Amino acid sequence: MGLQAALHLIYPPQCLTCDARVTTDFGLCGACWRETPFITGLVCDHCGVPLPGEETGKPEHCDDCLTIARPWSQGRAAMLYKDNARRIVLALKHGDRLDLARPASQWLHRVAEPMIKPGMIVAPIPLHWLRLIKRRYNQAALLSTAVAKLASLDHCPDLLIRRRHTGSQEGRSRDGRFANMAEALALHPRRANRVEGRHVLLIDDVMTSGATFAAAAEACIAGGAIGISVLALARVAKDA
Ligand SMILES: [Zn+2]
Ligand SMILES: [Zn+2]
């Protein structure tokens, strides 16, 4: 009997989000899986939101991305931010369920595959240092570390910094979110040379308006990056 099998006798693998037993580590039980809105099928090539219709092989865009300038080329999300996906994101963010980063990064890696380019550098959206002290870890950095490893790409956890405390984006209108984030992110002065001439993959736990990704992408482009892709664990969709 292998170590894994022996451990499973003592600690049978448990569903990530309930007490049900499952057959593999880091999995969801059938009921929780059905409650988790993973994004599949045709998606907006800019933000990853599901679109009606069939995949045509050419990039399609949602209404938001047709009206808001996106300073990045492609974007994907693993899940819609609702039901069990919302619980997973909040548990990773506030509940100290760091173990969720491993399955979440596998889901992220899967949806990121069409965006991966050789020589790409991976970086998380940073927390303000005050919030980092309070929370002790940046959930986006947990995800970006694991995704970079799975994709065999360079990872730079402190590529970006928050220039000022932007407060919560919650309760702000879409325009308010963009205004609040404008120029709030910058390249770390000692990391600035790492993006020149490269593609950058930016990772965050949640994408709502896209204002944070836009600020991060603009900072990377200002530093000479030649292309930006964005990746979120969960996408807030208006009608989801
Ligand atoms: Zn379950
Ligand atoms: Zn879109």
Coordinates of N, CA and C and ligand atoms in Angstrom, one line a residue:
M1 N 0.9 -1.2 0.0 CA 0.0 0.0 0.0 C 0.9 1.3 0.0
G2 N 0.6 2.2 -0.9 CA 1.4 3.4 -0.9 C 1.0 4.3 0.2
L3 N 1.9 5.3 0.4 CA 1.6 6.3 1.5 C 0.3 7.0 1.3
Q4 N 0.0 7.3 0.1 CA -1.2 8.0 -0.2 C -2.4 7.2 0.2
A5 N -2.4 5.9 -0.2 CA -3.5 5.0 0.1 C -3.6 4.8 1.6
A6 N -2.5 4.7 2.3 CA -2.5 4.5 3.8 C -3.1 5.8 4.4
L7 N -2.7 6.9 3.9 CA -3.2 8.2 4.5 C -4.7 8.3 4.3
H8 N -5.2 7.8 3.1 CA -6.6 7.8 2.8 C -7.4 6.9 3.8
L9 N -6.8 5.9 4.3 CA -7.5 5.0 5.3 C -7.7 5.8 6.6
I10 N -6.7 6.6 6.9 CA -6.8 7.3 8.2 C -7.6 8.6 8.0
Y11 N -7.3 9.3 6.9 CA -8.0 10.6 6.5 C -8.6 10.4 5.2
P12 N -9.8 9.9 5.1 CA -10.5 9.8 3.8 C -10.6 11.2 3.1
P13 N -10.3 11.3 1.8 CA -10.4 12.6 1.2 C -11.8 13.2 1.4
Q14 N -11.8 14.5 1.7 CA -13.1 15.1 1.9 C -13.3 16.2 0.8
C15 N -14.6 16.4 0.5 CA -15.0 17.4 -0.5 C -14.4 18.7 -0.1
L16 N -14.0 19.5 -1.1 CA -13.4 20.9 -0.8 C -14.4 21.8 0.0
T17 N -15.7 21.6 -0.3 CA -16.6 22.6 0.3 C -17.7 22.0 1.1
C18 N -17.7 20.7 1.4 CA -18.7 20.1 2.4 C -18.0 18.9 3.1
D19 N -18.8 18.2 3.9 CA -18.2 17.1 4.6 C -18.2 15.8 3.9
A20 N -18.8 15.8 2.7 CA -18.9 14.5 2.0 C -17.5 13.9 1.6
R21 N -17.5 12.6 1.6 CA -16.2 11.9 1.2 C -16.2 11.9 -0.3
V22 N -15.0 12.0 -0.8 CA -14.7 12.0 -2.3 C -13.6 11.0 -2.5
T23 N -13.4 10.6 -3.8 CA -12.5 9.6 -4.1 C -11.0 10.1 -4.3
T24 N -10.9 11.4 -4.6 CA -9.5 11.9 -4.8 C -9.4 13.2 -3.9
D25 N -8.1 13.5 -3.6 CA -7.8 14.7 -2.8 C -8.1 15.9 -3.7
F26 N -8.4 17.0 -3.0 CA -8.6 18.3 -3.7 C -9.7 18.2 -4.8
G27 N -10.8 17.5 -4.5 CA -11.9 17.4 -5.4 C -13.2 17.9 -4.7
L28 N -14.2 18.1 -5.6 CA -15.5 18.4 -5.1 C -16.4 17.2 -5.2
C29 N -17.4 17.1 -4.3 CA -18.3 16.0 -4.4 C -19.3 16.4 -5.5
G30 N -20.1 15.4 -6.0 CA -21.0 15.6 -7.1 C -22.0 16.8 -6.8
A31 N -22.5 16.8 -5.6 CA -23.5 17.9 -5.3 C -22.8 19.3 -5.3
C32 N -21.6 19.4 -4.8 CA -20.9 20.7 -4.7 C -20.5 21.1 -6.2
W33 N -20.1 20.1 -6.9 CA -19.7 20.3 -8.3 C -20.8 21.0 -9.1
R34 N -22.0 20.4 -8.9 CA -23.2 21.0 -9.7 C -23.5 22.4 -9.2
E35 N -23.2 22.7 -7.9 CA -23.4 24.0 -7.4 C -22.3 25.0 -7.7
T36 N -21.3 24.6 -8.4 CA -20.1 25.4 -8.7 C -20.2 25.8 -10.2
P37 N -20.4 27.1 -10.5 CA -20.6 27.5 -11.9 C -19.3 27.6 -12.7
F38 N -18.7 26.5 -13.0 CA -17.5 26.6 -13.8 C -17.9 27.1 -15.2
I39 N -17.0 27.9 -15.8 CA -17.3 28.5 -17.1 C -16.8 27.6 -18.2
T40 N -17.7 27.2 -19.1 CA -17.3 26.4 -20.2 C -18.0 26.9 -21.5
G41 N -17.6 26.4 -22.7 CA -18.2 26.8 -23.9 C -17.7 28.2 -24.4
L42 N -18.5 28.8 -25.2 CA -18.1 30.1 -25.8 C -18.0 31.2 -24.7
V43 N -16.8 31.9 -24.7 CA -16.6 33.0 -23.8 C -16.1 34.2 -24.5
C44 N -16.3 35.4 -23.8 CA -15.7 36.6 -24.3 C -14.2 36.5 -24.3
D45 N -13.6 36.8 -25.4 CA -12.1 36.6 -25.4 C -11.4 37.6 -24.6
H46 N -12.0 38.7 -24.2 CA -11.4 39.8 -23.4 C -11.5 39.5 -21.9
C47 N -12.7 39.0 -21.5 CA -12.9 39.0 -20.1 C -13.4 37.6 -19.6
G48 N -13.6 36.7 -20.5 CA -14.0 35.3 -20.1 C -15.4 35.1 -19.7
V49 N -16.3 36.0 -19.8 CA -17.7 35.9 -19.4 C -18.3 34.9 -20.5
P50 N -19.2 34.0 -20.0 CA -19.9 33.1 -21.0 C -20.7 33.9 -22.0
L51 N -20.7 33.5 -23.2 CA -21.6 34.1 -24.3 C -22.5 33.0 -24.8
P52 N -23.7 33.5 -25.3 CA -24.6 32.5 -25.9 C -24.0 32.1 -27.3
G53 N -24.4 30.9 -27.7 CA -23.9 30.4 -29.0 C -22.8 29.5 -28.9
E54 N -22.4 29.0 -30.1 CA -21.3 28.0 -30.2 C -20.0 28.7 -30.5
E55 N -18.9 28.0 -30.2 CA -17.6 28.5 -30.5 C -17.4 28.4 -32.0
T56 N -16.9 29.5 -32.5 CA -16.8 29.7 -34.0 C -15.3 29.6 -34.4
G57 N -14.4 29.6 -33.5 CA -13.0 29.6 -33.8 C -12.4 31.0 -33.9
K58 N -13.3 32.0 -34.0 CA -12.7 33.4 -34.0 C -13.2 34.1 -32.7
P59 N -12.3 35.1 -32.2 CA -12.6 35.7 -30.9 C -14.0 36.5 -31.0
E60 N -14.8 36.3 -29.9 CA -16.0 37.0 -29.7 C -15.9 37.9 -28.5
H61 N -16.7 39.0 -28.5 CA -16.6 39.8 -27.3 C -17.9 40.2 -26.7
C62 N -18.0 40.4 -25.4 CA -19.3 40.7 -24.8 C -19.6 42.2 -24.9
D63 N -20.8 42.6 -24.6 CA -21.2 44.0 -24.7 C -20.3 44.9 -24.0
D64 N -19.9 44.5 -22.7 CA -19.0 45.4 -21.9 C -17.7 45.6 -22.6
C65 N -17.1 44.5 -23.1 CA -15.8 44.7 -23.7 C -15.9 45.4 -25.1
L66 N -17.1 45.5 -25.7 CA -17.2 46.3 -26.9 C -17.3 47.7 -26.6
T67 N -17.7 48.1 -25.3 CA -17.9 49.5 -25.0 C -16.7 50.1 -24.1
I68 N -16.1 49.2 -23.3 CA -15.0 49.6 -22.4 C -13.7 49.2 -23.1
A69 N -12.7 50.2 -23.2 CA -11.4 49.8 -23.7 C -10.7 48.9 -22.8
R70 N -10.2 47.8 -23.3 CA -9.5 46.8 -22.4 C -8.0 46.9 -22.8
P71 N -7.2 47.4 -21.9 CA -5.8 47.5 -22.3 C -5.0 46.1 -22.2
W72 N -5.7 45.0 -22.4 CA -5.1 43.7 -22.5 C -5.7 43.0 -23.6
S73 N -5.1 41.9 -24.1 CA -5.6 41.2 -25.3 C -6.6 40.1 -25.0
Q74 N -6.3 39.2 -24.0 CA -7.2 38.1 -23.8 C -7.4 38.0 -22.3
G75 N -8.6 37.5 -21.9 CA -8.9 37.2 -20.5 C -9.8 36.0 -20.3
R76 N -9.5 35.3 -19.2 CA -10.3 34.1 -18.9 C -10.6 34.1 -17.4
A77 N -11.7 33.4 -17.0 CA -12.0 33.1 -15.7 C -12.5 31.7 -15.5
A78 N -12.2 31.1 -14.4 CA -12.6 29.7 -14.2 C -14.0 29.5 -13.8
M79 N -14.6 30.4 -13.1 CA -16.0 30.3 -12.6 C -16.7 31.6 -12.6
L80 N -18.0 31.5 -12.5 CA -18.8 32.7 -12.3 C -18.9 32.9 -10.8
Y81 N -18.9 34.2 -10.4 CA -18.8 34.5 -9.0 C -20.2 34.4 -8.4
K82 N -20.7 33.2 -8.1 CA -22.0 33.0 -7.5 C -22.0 31.6 -6.9
D83 N -23.0 31.3 -6.1 CA -23.2 30.0 -5.5 C -21.9 29.4 -4.9
N84 N -21.6 28.2 -5.2 CA -20.4 27.6 -4.5 C -19.1 28.3 -4.9
A85 N -19.1 28.8 -6.1 CA -17.8 29.5 -6.5 C -17.6 30.7 -5.6
R86 N -18.6 31.4 -5.3 CA -18.5 32.6 -4.4 C -18.0 32.1 -3.0
R87 N -18.5 31.0 -2.5 CA -18.1 30.5 -1.2 C -16.6 30.1 -1.3
I88 N -16.2 29.5 -2.4 CA -14.7 29.1 -2.6 C -13.8 30.4 -2.5
V89 N -14.2 31.4 -3.3 CA -13.4 32.6 -3.4 C -13.3 33.3 -2.0
L90 N -14.5 33.4 -1.3 CA -14.5 34.0 0.0 C -13.7 33.2 1.0
A91 N -13.8 31.9 0.9 CA -13.0 31.0 1.9 C -11.5 31.2 1.7
L92 N -11.1 31.3 0.4 CA -9.7 31.5 0.1 C -9.2 32.9 0.6
K93 N -10.1 33.9 0.4 CA -9.8 35.3 0.8 C -9.8 35.5 2.3
H94 N -10.8 35.1 3.0 CA -11.0 35.5 4.4 C -10.9 34.3 5.3
G95 N -11.1 33.1 4.8 CA -11.3 32.0 5.7 C -10.0 31.2 6.0
D96 N -8.9 31.7 5.5 CA -7.7 30.9 5.8 C -7.7 29.5 5.2
R97 N -8.5 29.3 4.2 CA -8.5 28.0 3.5 C -7.5 28.0 2.4
L98 N -6.2 28.0 2.8 CA -5.1 28.1 1.8 C -5.1 26.9 0.9
D99 N -5.6 25.8 1.5 CA -5.6 24.5 0.7 C -6.4 24.6 -0.6
L100 N -7.3 25.6 -0.7 CA -8.1 25.8 -1.9 C -7.3 26.3 -3.0
A101 N -6.1 26.9 -2.7 CA -5.3 27.5 -3.8 C -4.9 26.4 -4.8
R102 N -4.6 25.2 -4.3 CA -4.1 24.1 -5.2 C -5.2 23.7 -6.3
P103 N -6.4 23.3 -5.8 CA -7.4 23.0 -6.9 C -7.7 24.2 -7.7
A104 N -7.8 25.4 -7.1 CA -8.2 26.6 -7.8 C -7.2 26.9 -8.9
S105 N -5.9 26.7 -8.6 CA -4.9 27.0 -9.6 C -4.9 26.0 -10.8
Q106 N -5.4 24.8 -10.5 CA -5.6 23.8 -11.6 C -6.7 24.2 -12.5
W107 N -7.8 24.7 -11.9 CA -8.9 25.2 -12.7 C -8.5 26.4 -13.6
L108 N -7.7 27.3 -12.9 CA -7.2 28.4 -13.6 C -6.3 28.1 -14.8
H109 N -5.4 27.1 -14.5 CA -4.4 26.7 -15.5 C -5.2 26.2 -16.8
R110 N -6.2 25.4 -16.5 CA -7.0 24.8 -17.6 C -7.6 25.9 -18.5
V111 N -8.2 26.9 -17.9 CA -8.8 28.0 -18.7 C -7.8 28.9 -19.3
A112 N -6.6 29.0 -18.7 CA -5.6 29.9 -19.2 C -4.9 29.4 -20.4
E113 N -5.0 28.1 -20.7 CA -4.2 27.5 -21.7 C -4.2 28.2 -23.1
P114 N -5.3 28.7 -23.6 CA -5.2 29.4 -24.9 C -4.4 30.7 -24.8
M115 N -4.2 31.2 -23.6 CA -3.5 32.5 -23.5 C -2.0 32.4 -23.3
I116 N -1.6 31.2 -22.9 CA -0.2 31.0 -22.5 C 0.8 31.1 -23.7
K117 N 1.8 31.9 -23.5 CA 2.8 32.2 -24.5 C 4.2 31.9 -24.0
P118 N 5.1 31.3 -24.8 CA 6.4 31.1 -24.3 C 7.1 32.4 -23.8
G119 N 7.8 32.3 -22.7 CA 8.5 33.5 -22.2 C 7.6 34.4 -21.4
M120 N 6.4 34.1 -21.3 CA 5.5 34.9 -20.5 C 5.9 35.0 -19.1
I121 N 5.6 36.2 -18.4 CA 5.9 36.3 -17.0 C 4.5 36.4 -16.3
V122 N 4.4 35.8 -15.2 CA 3.1 35.7 -14.4 C 3.3 36.6 -13.2
A123 N 2.2 37.4 -12.9 CA 2.3 38.2 -11.7 C 0.9 38.4 -11.1
P124 N 0.8 38.5 -9.8 CA -0.5 38.7 -9.1 C -0.9 40.2 -9.0
I125 N -2.2 40.4 -8.9 CA -2.6 41.8 -8.5 C -2.2 41.9 -7.1
P126 N -1.5 43.0 -6.7 CA -1.1 43.1 -5.3 C -2.1 43.7 -4.4
L127 N -2.0 43.3 -3.1 CA -2.8 44.0 -2.1 C -2.0 45.2 -1.6
H128 N -2.7 46.2 -1.1 CA -1.9 47.3 -0.4 C -1.3 46.7 0.8
W129 N -0.1 47.2 1.2 CA 0.7 46.5 2.2 C 0.0 46.5 3.6
L130 N -0.9 47.5 3.8 CA -1.7 47.6 5.0 C -2.6 46.4 5.1
R131 N -3.2 46.1 3.9 CA -4.2 45.0 3.9 C -3.4 43.7 4.0
L132 N -2.2 43.6 3.4 CA -1.4 42.4 3.4 C -1.1 42.1 4.8
I133 N -0.7 43.1 5.6 CA -0.4 42.8 7.0 C -1.6 42.3 7.8
K134 N -2.8 42.9 7.5 CA -4.0 42.4 8.2 C -4.3 41.0 7.8
R135 N -4.2 40.7 6.5 CA -4.7 39.4 6.1 C -3.6 38.3 6.1
R136 N -2.3 38.8 6.1 CA -1.2 37.9 6.2 C -0.8 37.3 4.9
Y137 N -1.7 37.2 3.9 CA -1.3 36.6 2.6 C -2.1 37.3 1.5
N138 N -1.6 37.3 0.3 CA -2.3 37.8 -0.8 C -2.9 36.6 -1.6
Q139 N -4.2 36.4 -1.6 CA -4.8 35.2 -2.2 C -4.4 35.2 -3.7
A140 N -4.3 36.3 -4.4 CA -4.0 36.3 -5.8 C -2.5 35.8 -6.0
A141 N -1.6 36.1 -5.1 CA -0.3 35.6 -5.2 C -0.2 34.1 -5.0
L142 N -1.0 33.6 -4.1 CA -1.1 32.1 -3.9 C -1.4 31.5 -5.3
L143 N -2.4 32.0 -5.9 CA -2.9 31.5 -7.2 C -1.8 31.7 -8.3
S144 N -1.2 32.8 -8.4 CA -0.3 33.1 -9.4 C 1.0 32.2 -9.3
T145 N 1.4 32.0 -8.0 CA 2.5 31.1 -7.8 C 2.3 29.7 -8.4
A146 N 1.1 29.2 -8.0 CA 0.8 27.8 -8.5 C 0.5 27.8 -10.0
V147 N -0.1 28.8 -10.5 CA -0.4 28.7 -12.0 C 0.9 28.8 -12.8
A148 N 1.9 29.7 -12.3 CA 3.2 29.8 -13.0 C 3.9 28.5 -13.0
K149 N 3.8 27.8 -11.9 CA 4.5 26.5 -11.7 C 3.8 25.5 -12.7
L150 N 2.5 25.4 -12.7 CA 1.8 24.5 -13.6 C 2.1 24.8 -15.1
A151 N 2.3 26.0 -15.4 CA 2.5 26.4 -16.8 C 4.0 26.5 -17.1
S152 N 4.9 26.3 -16.2 CA 6.3 26.4 -16.3 C 6.7 27.8 -16.9
L153 N 6.1 28.8 -16.2 CA 6.5 30.2 -16.6 C 7.1 30.9 -15.4
D154 N 7.9 32.0 -15.7 CA 8.5 32.8 -14.7 C 7.4 33.5 -13.9
H155 N 7.6 33.6 -12.6 CA 6.7 34.2 -11.7 C 7.4 35.4 -11.0
C156 N 6.7 36.5 -10.9 CA 7.2 37.7 -10.2 C 6.2 38.2 -9.2
P157 N 6.2 37.7 -8.0 CA 5.1 38.0 -7.0 C 5.0 39.5 -6.7
D158 N 6.2 40.2 -6.8 CA 6.1 41.7 -6.5 C 6.3 42.5 -7.7
L159 N 5.9 42.1 -8.8 CA 6.0 42.9 -10.1 C 5.3 44.2 -9.9
L160 N 4.1 44.2 -9.3 CA 3.3 45.4 -9.2 C 3.2 45.8 -7.7
I161 N 3.0 47.1 -7.5 CA 2.8 47.6 -6.2 C 1.5 48.5 -6.2
R162 N 0.9 48.6 -5.1 CA -0.2 49.6 -4.9 C 0.4 50.9 -4.5
R163 N 0.2 52.0 -5.3 CA 0.8 53.3 -4.9 C 0.0 53.9 -3.7
R164 N -1.2 53.6 -3.7 CA -2.0 54.2 -2.6 C -3.1 53.2 -2.2
H165 N -3.6 53.4 -1.0 CA -4.7 52.5 -0.5 C -6.0 52.9 -1.2
T166 N -6.5 52.0 -2.0 CA -7.7 52.3 -2.8 C -9.0 52.0 -2.2
G167 N -8.9 51.4 -1.0 CA -10.2 51.0 -0.3 C -10.9 49.9 -1.1
S168 N -12.1 49.7 -0.7 CA -12.9 48.6 -1.3 C -13.5 49.1 -2.6
Q169 N -13.6 48.3 -3.6 CA -14.3 48.6 -4.8 C -15.8 48.4 -4.7
E170 N -16.2 47.7 -3.6 CA -17.6 47.3 -3.4 C -18.4 48.6 -3.2
G171 N -19.6 48.6 -3.8 CA -20.5 49.7 -3.7 C -20.2 50.9 -4.6
R172 N -19.2 50.8 -5.4 CA -18.8 51.8 -6.4 C -19.5 51.5 -7.7
S173 N -19.8 52.5 -8.5 CA -20.4 52.3 -9.8 C -19.2 51.9 -10.7
R174 N -19.5 51.4 -11.9 CA -18.4 51.0 -12.8 C -17.4 52.2 -13.1
D175 N -18.0 53.4 -13.4 CA -17.1 54.5 -13.6 C -16.3 54.8 -12.3
G176 N -17.0 54.7 -11.2 CA -16.3 55.0 -9.9 C -15.1 54.0 -9.6
R177 N -15.3 52.7 -10.1 CA -14.3 51.7 -9.9 C -13.1 52.1 -10.8
F178 N -13.3 52.5 -12.0 CA -12.2 52.9 -12.9 C -11.5 54.1 -12.4
A179 N -12.3 55.1 -11.9 CA -11.6 56.3 -11.3 C -10.8 56.0 -10.1
N180 N -11.3 55.1 -9.3 CA -10.6 54.8 -8.0 C -9.3 54.0 -8.3
M181 N -9.3 53.2 -9.4 CA -8.1 52.4 -9.6 C -7.1 53.1 -10.5
A182 N -7.5 54.2 -11.2 CA -6.6 54.9 -12.2 C -5.3 55.2 -11.6
E183 N -4.3 54.7 -12.2 CA -2.9 54.9 -11.7 C -2.6 54.5 -10.3
A184 N -3.4 53.6 -9.8 CA -3.2 53.1 -8.4 C -2.1 52.1 -8.3
L185 N -1.9 51.4 -9.5 CA -0.9 50.3 -9.5 C 0.3 50.8 -10.3
A186 N 1.5 50.4 -9.9 CA 2.7 50.7 -10.7 C 3.6 49.5 -10.6
L187 N 4.6 49.5 -11.6 CA 5.6 48.4 -11.5 C 6.5 48.7 -10.3
H188 N 6.9 47.7 -9.6 CA 7.9 47.8 -8.6 C 9.2 48.4 -9.2
P189 N 9.7 49.4 -8.6 CA 10.9 50.1 -9.3 C 12.0 49.1 -9.6
R190 N 12.2 48.1 -8.7 CA 13.3 47.1 -9.0 C 12.9 46.0 -9.9
R191 N 11.6 45.9 -10.3 CA 11.2 44.8 -11.1 C 10.8 45.3 -12.5
A192 N 10.9 46.7 -12.7 CA 10.3 47.3 -13.9 C 11.0 46.7 -15.2
N193 N 12.3 46.3 -15.1 CA 13.0 45.8 -16.3 C 12.5 44.4 -16.7
R194 N 11.7 43.8 -15.8 CA 11.4 42.4 -16.1 C 10.2 42.2 -17.1
V195 N 9.5 43.3 -17.4 CA 8.4 43.2 -18.4 C 8.7 43.6 -19.8
E196 N 9.8 44.3 -19.9 CA 10.1 44.9 -21.3 C 10.3 43.8 -22.3
G197 N 9.5 44.0 -23.4 CA 9.5 43.0 -24.5 C 8.9 41.7 -24.2
R198 N 8.1 41.6 -23.1 CA 7.5 40.3 -22.8 C 6.0 40.3 -22.7
H199 N 5.4 39.2 -22.8 CA 4.0 39.0 -22.5 C 3.8 38.8 -21.0
V200 N 2.8 39.4 -20.4 CA 2.5 39.3 -19.0 C 1.1 38.7 -18.8
L201 N 1.1 37.7 -17.8 CA -0.2 37.1 -17.4 C -0.5 37.6 -16.0
L202 N -1.5 38.4 -15.9 CA -1.9 39.0 -14.6 C -3.0 38.1 -14.0
I203 N -2.9 37.9 -12.7 CA -3.8 37.0 -12.0 C -4.5 37.6 -10.8
D204 N -5.8 37.5 -10.7 CA -6.5 38.0 -9.5 C -7.6 37.0 -9.1
D205 N -8.1 37.1 -7.9 CA -9.1 36.1 -7.5 C -10.5 36.4 -8.2
V206 N -10.8 37.7 -8.2 CA -12.1 38.1 -8.8 C -12.0 39.2 -9.8
M207 N -12.7 39.1 -10.9 CA -12.8 40.3 -11.8 C -14.2 40.8 -11.8
T208 N -14.4 42.0 -11.5 CA -15.7 42.6 -11.6 C -15.8 43.5 -12.8
S209 N -15.4 44.8 -12.6 CA -15.5 45.7 -13.7 C -14.3 45.6 -14.7
G210 N -13.2 45.1 -14.2 CA -12.0 45.0 -14.9 C -11.1 46.2 -14.7
A211 N -11.5 47.1 -13.7 CA -10.8 48.3 -13.5 C -9.4 48.0 -12.9
T212 N -9.3 47.0 -12.0 CA -8.0 46.7 -11.4 C -7.1 46.1 -12.5
F213 N -7.6 45.2 -13.3 CA -6.8 44.6 -14.3 C -6.3 45.7 -15.3
A214 N -7.2 46.6 -15.6 CA -6.8 47.7 -16.5 C -5.7 48.5 -16.0
A215 N -5.8 48.9 -14.7 CA -4.7 49.7 -14.0 C -3.4 48.9 -14.1
A216 N -3.4 47.6 -13.8 CA -2.2 46.7 -13.8 C -1.7 46.6 -15.2
A217 N -2.6 46.4 -16.2 CA -2.1 46.2 -17.6 C -1.4 47.5 -18.1
E218 N -2.0 48.7 -17.7 CA -1.4 49.9 -18.2 C 0.0 50.1 -17.6
A219 N 0.1 49.7 -16.3 CA 1.4 49.9 -15.7 C 2.5 49.0 -16.4
C220 N 2.0 47.8 -16.8 CA 3.0 46.8 -17.5 C 3.3 47.4 -18.9
I221 N 2.3 47.9 -19.6 CA 2.5 48.4 -20.9 C 3.5 49.6 -20.9
A222 N 3.3 50.5 -19.8 CA 4.2 51.6 -19.7 C 5.6 51.1 -19.4
G223 N 5.8 49.9 -18.9 CA 7.1 49.4 -18.6 C 7.6 48.6 -19.8
G224 N 6.9 48.6 -20.9 CA 7.4 48.0 -22.2 C 6.9 46.6 -22.5
A225 N 5.9 46.1 -21.7 CA 5.3 44.8 -22.0 C 4.7 44.8 -23.4
I226 N 4.8 43.7 -24.1 CA 4.3 43.7 -25.5 C 2.9 43.1 -25.6
G227 N 2.4 42.5 -24.5 CA 1.1 42.0 -24.5 C 0.7 41.5 -23.1
I228 N -0.6 41.7 -22.8 CA -1.1 41.4 -21.5 C -2.3 40.4 -21.6
S229 N -2.3 39.4 -20.8 CA -3.5 38.6 -20.6 C -3.9 38.6 -19.2
V230 N -5.2 38.4 -18.9 CA -5.7 38.5 -17.5 C -6.4 37.2 -17.2
L231 N -6.3 36.8 -15.9 CA -6.9 35.5 -15.5 C -7.5 35.7 -14.1
A232 N -8.8 35.4 -13.9 CA -9.4 35.5 -12.6 C -10.0 34.2 -12.2
L233 N -10.0 33.9 -10.9 CA -10.6 32.7 -10.5 C -12.1 32.8 -10.7
A234 N -12.7 33.9 -10.5 CA -14.2 34.1 -10.7 C -14.5 35.4 -11.3
R235 N -15.5 35.4 -12.2 CA -15.9 36.6 -12.9 C -17.3 36.9 -12.5
V236 N -17.4 38.2 -12.0 CA -18.7 38.7 -11.7 C -19.4 39.1 -13.0
A237 N -20.6 38.4 -13.3 CA -21.3 38.7 -14.5 C -22.6 39.4 -14.1
K238 N -23.0 40.4 -14.8 CA -24.2 41.2 -14.5 C -25.4 40.4 -14.2
D239 N -25.7 39.5 -15.1 CA -27.0 38.7 -15.0 C -26.8 37.3 -14.5
A240 N -25.6 37.1 -13.8 CA -25.4 35.7 -13.3 C -26.1 35.5 -12.0
Ligands
ZN1 ZN -19.3 18.6 -1.4
ZN2 ZN -16.0 40.7 -22.2

